[in-house]
CSV table of C-alpha atoms in Angstrom, one decimal:
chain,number,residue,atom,x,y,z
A,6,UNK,CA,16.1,-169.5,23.6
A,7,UNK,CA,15.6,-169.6,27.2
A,8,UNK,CA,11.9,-168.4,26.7
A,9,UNK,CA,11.1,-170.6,24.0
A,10,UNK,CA,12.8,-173.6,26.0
A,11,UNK,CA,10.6,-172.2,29.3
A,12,UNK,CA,7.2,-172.9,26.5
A,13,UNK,CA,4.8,-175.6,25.5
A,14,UNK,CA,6.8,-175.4,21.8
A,15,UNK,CA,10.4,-175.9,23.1
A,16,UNK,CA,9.8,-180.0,21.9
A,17,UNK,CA,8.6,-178.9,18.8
A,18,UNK,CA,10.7,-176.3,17.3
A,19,UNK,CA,13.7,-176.4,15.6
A,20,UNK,CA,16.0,-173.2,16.0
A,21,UNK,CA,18.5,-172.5,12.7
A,22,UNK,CA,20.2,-169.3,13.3
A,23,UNK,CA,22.5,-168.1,10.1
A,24,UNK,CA,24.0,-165.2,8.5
A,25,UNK,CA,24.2,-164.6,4.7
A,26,UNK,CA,27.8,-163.8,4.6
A,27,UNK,CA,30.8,-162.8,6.1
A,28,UNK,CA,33.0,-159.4,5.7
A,29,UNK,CA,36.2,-157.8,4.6
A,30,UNK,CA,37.4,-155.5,7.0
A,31,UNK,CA,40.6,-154.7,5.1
A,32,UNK,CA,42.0,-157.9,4.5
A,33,UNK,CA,44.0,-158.0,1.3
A,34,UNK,CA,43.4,-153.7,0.6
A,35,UNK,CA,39.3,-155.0,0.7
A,36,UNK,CA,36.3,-153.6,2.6
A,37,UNK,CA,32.4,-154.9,2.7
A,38,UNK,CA,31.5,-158.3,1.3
A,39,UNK,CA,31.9,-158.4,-2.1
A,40,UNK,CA,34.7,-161.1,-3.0
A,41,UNK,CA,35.2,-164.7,-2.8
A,42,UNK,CA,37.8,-165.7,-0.3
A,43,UNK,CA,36.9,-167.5,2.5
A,44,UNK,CA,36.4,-164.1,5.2
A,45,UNK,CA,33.5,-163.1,3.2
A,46,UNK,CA,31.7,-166.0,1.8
A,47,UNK,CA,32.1,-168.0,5.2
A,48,UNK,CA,28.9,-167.4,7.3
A,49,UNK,CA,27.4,-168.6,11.2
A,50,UNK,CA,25.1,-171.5,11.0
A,51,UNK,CA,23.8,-172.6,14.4
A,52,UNK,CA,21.3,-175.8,14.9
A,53,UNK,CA,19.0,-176.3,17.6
A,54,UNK,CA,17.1,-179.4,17.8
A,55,UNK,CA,15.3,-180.1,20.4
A,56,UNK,CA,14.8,-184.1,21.6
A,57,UNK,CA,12.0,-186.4,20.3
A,58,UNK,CA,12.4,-184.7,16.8
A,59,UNK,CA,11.7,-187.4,13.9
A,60,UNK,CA,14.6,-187.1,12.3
A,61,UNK,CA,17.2,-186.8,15.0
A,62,UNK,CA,15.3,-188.6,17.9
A,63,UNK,CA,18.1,-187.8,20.6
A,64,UNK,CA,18.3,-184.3,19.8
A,65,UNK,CA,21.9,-181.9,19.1
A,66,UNK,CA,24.1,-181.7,21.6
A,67,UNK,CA,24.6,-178.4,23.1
A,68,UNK,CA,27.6,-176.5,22.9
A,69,UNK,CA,29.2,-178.5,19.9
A,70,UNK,CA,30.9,-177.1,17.0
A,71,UNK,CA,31.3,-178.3,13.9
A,72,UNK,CA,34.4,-177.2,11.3
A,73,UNK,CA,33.1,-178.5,8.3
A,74,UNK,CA,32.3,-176.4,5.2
A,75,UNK,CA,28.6,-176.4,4.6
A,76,UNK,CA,26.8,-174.4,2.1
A,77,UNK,CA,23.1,-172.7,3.3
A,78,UNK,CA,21.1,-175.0,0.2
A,79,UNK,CA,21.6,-177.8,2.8
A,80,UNK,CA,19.5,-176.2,5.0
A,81,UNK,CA,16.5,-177.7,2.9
A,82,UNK,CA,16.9,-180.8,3.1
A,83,UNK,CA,17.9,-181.0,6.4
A,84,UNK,CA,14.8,-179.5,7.5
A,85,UNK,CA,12.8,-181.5,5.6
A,86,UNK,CA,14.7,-185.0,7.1
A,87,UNK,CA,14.3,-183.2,10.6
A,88,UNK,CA,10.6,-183.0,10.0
A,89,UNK,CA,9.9,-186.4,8.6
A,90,UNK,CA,8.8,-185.1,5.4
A,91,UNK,CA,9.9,-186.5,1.9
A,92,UNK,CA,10.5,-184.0,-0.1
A,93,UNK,CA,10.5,-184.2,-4.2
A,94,UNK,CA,13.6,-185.6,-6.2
A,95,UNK,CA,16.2,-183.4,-7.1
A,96,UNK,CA,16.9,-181.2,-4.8
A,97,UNK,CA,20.0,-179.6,-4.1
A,98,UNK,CA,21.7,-179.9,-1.2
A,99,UNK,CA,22.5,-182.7,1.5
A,100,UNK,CA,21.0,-183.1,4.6
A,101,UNK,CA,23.2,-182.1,8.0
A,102,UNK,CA,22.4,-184.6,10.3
A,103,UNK,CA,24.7,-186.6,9.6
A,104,UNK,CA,27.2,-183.7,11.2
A,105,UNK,CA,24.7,-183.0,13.6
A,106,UNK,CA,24.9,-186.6,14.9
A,107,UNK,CA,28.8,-186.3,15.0
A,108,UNK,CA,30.7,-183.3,14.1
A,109,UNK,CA,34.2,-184.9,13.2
A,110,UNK,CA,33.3,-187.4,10.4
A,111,UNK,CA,34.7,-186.7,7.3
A,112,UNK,CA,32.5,-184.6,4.9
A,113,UNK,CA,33.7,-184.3,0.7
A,114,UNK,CA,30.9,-182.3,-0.6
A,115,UNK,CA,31.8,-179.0,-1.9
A,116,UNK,CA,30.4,-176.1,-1.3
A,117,UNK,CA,29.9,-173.9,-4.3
A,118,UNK,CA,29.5,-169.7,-4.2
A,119,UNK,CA,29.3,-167.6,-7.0
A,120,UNK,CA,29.5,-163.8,-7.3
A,121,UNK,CA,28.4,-161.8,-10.0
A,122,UNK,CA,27.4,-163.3,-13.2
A,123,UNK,CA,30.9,-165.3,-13.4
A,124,UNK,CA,32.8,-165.5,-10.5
A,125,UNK,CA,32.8,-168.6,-8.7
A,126,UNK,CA,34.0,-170.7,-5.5
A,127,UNK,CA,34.5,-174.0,-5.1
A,128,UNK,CA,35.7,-175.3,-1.3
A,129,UNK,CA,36.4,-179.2,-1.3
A,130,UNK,CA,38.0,-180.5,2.0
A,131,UNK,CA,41.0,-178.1,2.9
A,132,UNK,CA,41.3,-176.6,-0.8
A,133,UNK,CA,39.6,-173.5,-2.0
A,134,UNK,CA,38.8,-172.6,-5.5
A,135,UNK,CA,38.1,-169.2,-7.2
A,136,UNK,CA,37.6,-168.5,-10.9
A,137,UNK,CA,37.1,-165.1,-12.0
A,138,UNK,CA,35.4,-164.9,-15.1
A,139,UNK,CA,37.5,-168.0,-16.7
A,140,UNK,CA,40.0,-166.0,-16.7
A,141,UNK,CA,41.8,-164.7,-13.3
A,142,UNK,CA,42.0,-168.4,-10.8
A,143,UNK,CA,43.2,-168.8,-7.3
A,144,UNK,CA,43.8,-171.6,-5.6
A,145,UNK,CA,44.6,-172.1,-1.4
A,146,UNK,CA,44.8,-174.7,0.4
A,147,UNK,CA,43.3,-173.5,4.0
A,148,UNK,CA,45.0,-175.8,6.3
A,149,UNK,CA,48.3,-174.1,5.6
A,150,UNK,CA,47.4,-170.8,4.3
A,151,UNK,CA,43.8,-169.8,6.1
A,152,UNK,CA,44.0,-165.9,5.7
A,153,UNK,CA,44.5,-167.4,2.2
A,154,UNK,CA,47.8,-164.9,1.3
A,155,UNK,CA,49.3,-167.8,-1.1
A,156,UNK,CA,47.7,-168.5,-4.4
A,157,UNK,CA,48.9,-171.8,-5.4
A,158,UNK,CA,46.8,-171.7,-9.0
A,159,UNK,CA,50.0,-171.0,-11.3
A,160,UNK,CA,51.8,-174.2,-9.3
A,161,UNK,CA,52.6,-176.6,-11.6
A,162,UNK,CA,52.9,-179.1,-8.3
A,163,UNK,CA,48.8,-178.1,-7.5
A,164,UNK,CA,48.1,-178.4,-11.6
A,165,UNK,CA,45.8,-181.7,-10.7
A,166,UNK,CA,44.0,-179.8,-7.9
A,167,UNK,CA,43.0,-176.9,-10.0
A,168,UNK,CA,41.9,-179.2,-12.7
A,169,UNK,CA,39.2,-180.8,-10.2
């Protein structure tokens, strides 16, 4: 960054730095990256924009962090905001600049992962979905149980959440 900031493109380029997923590293008896919980499926996502930018005139602010979950299809159309360009209907995703502007505002989309052919992963807020084949759910809720240890899916007291 420092030699791209040092060129004649540091006002021109935007910088997105991301992985595509996180790891098991023997959390719950599991090793590599091939599960649902939040360890594997959560993933770095850094934004760099520099000022003078159509879409977010003033620029990011360095050195901020954001704690809200995201999903790597809204990197399309925040690109697309960033650049000025209007991009077709019906894309999925939702732009980020909204967070980029401030971090701490309250953000409700979910962000969907799936695994296989049927396993999927729905995180909402603080609560985190799986469903394994329509068979086999879990349900945590992150804020008390990050490492997610407590499946809460068979709770007749979290019945209304699971049905969301």
């Amino acid at each position: 960054l420092k030699s791209l900031e040092e060129s004649e493109y540091a006002d021109k380029t935007i910088v997105v730095i991301y992985s595509d997923h996180g790891w098991q590293l023997g959390e719950k008896q599991h090793w590599r990256k091939f599960a649902l919980w939040e360890n594997v499926i959560n993933t770095v996502l850094m934004i760099k924009v520099p000022k003078g930018v159509r879409g977010l005139t003033s620029g990011s602010q360095n050195g901020t962090t954001c704690r809200r979950n995201v999903s790597l299809v809204d990197l399309f159309p925040t690109l697309t905001e960033l650049c000025g360009l209007n991009p077709k209907h019906g894309i999925t995703g939702n732009s980020l600049i909204p967070l980029l502007l401030d971090p701490s505002i309250e953000w409700h989309y979910p962000v969907i992962t799936s695994l296989g052919d049927n396993h999927y992963s729905i995180i909402k807020d603080h609560w985190h979905y799986i469903n394994y084949d329509g068979e086999e759910e879990e349900l945590y809720n992150l804020k008390e149980d990050p490492e997610e240890w407590f499946n809460l899916a068979t709770e007749a007291s979290q019945e209304n959440i699971t049905q969301q």
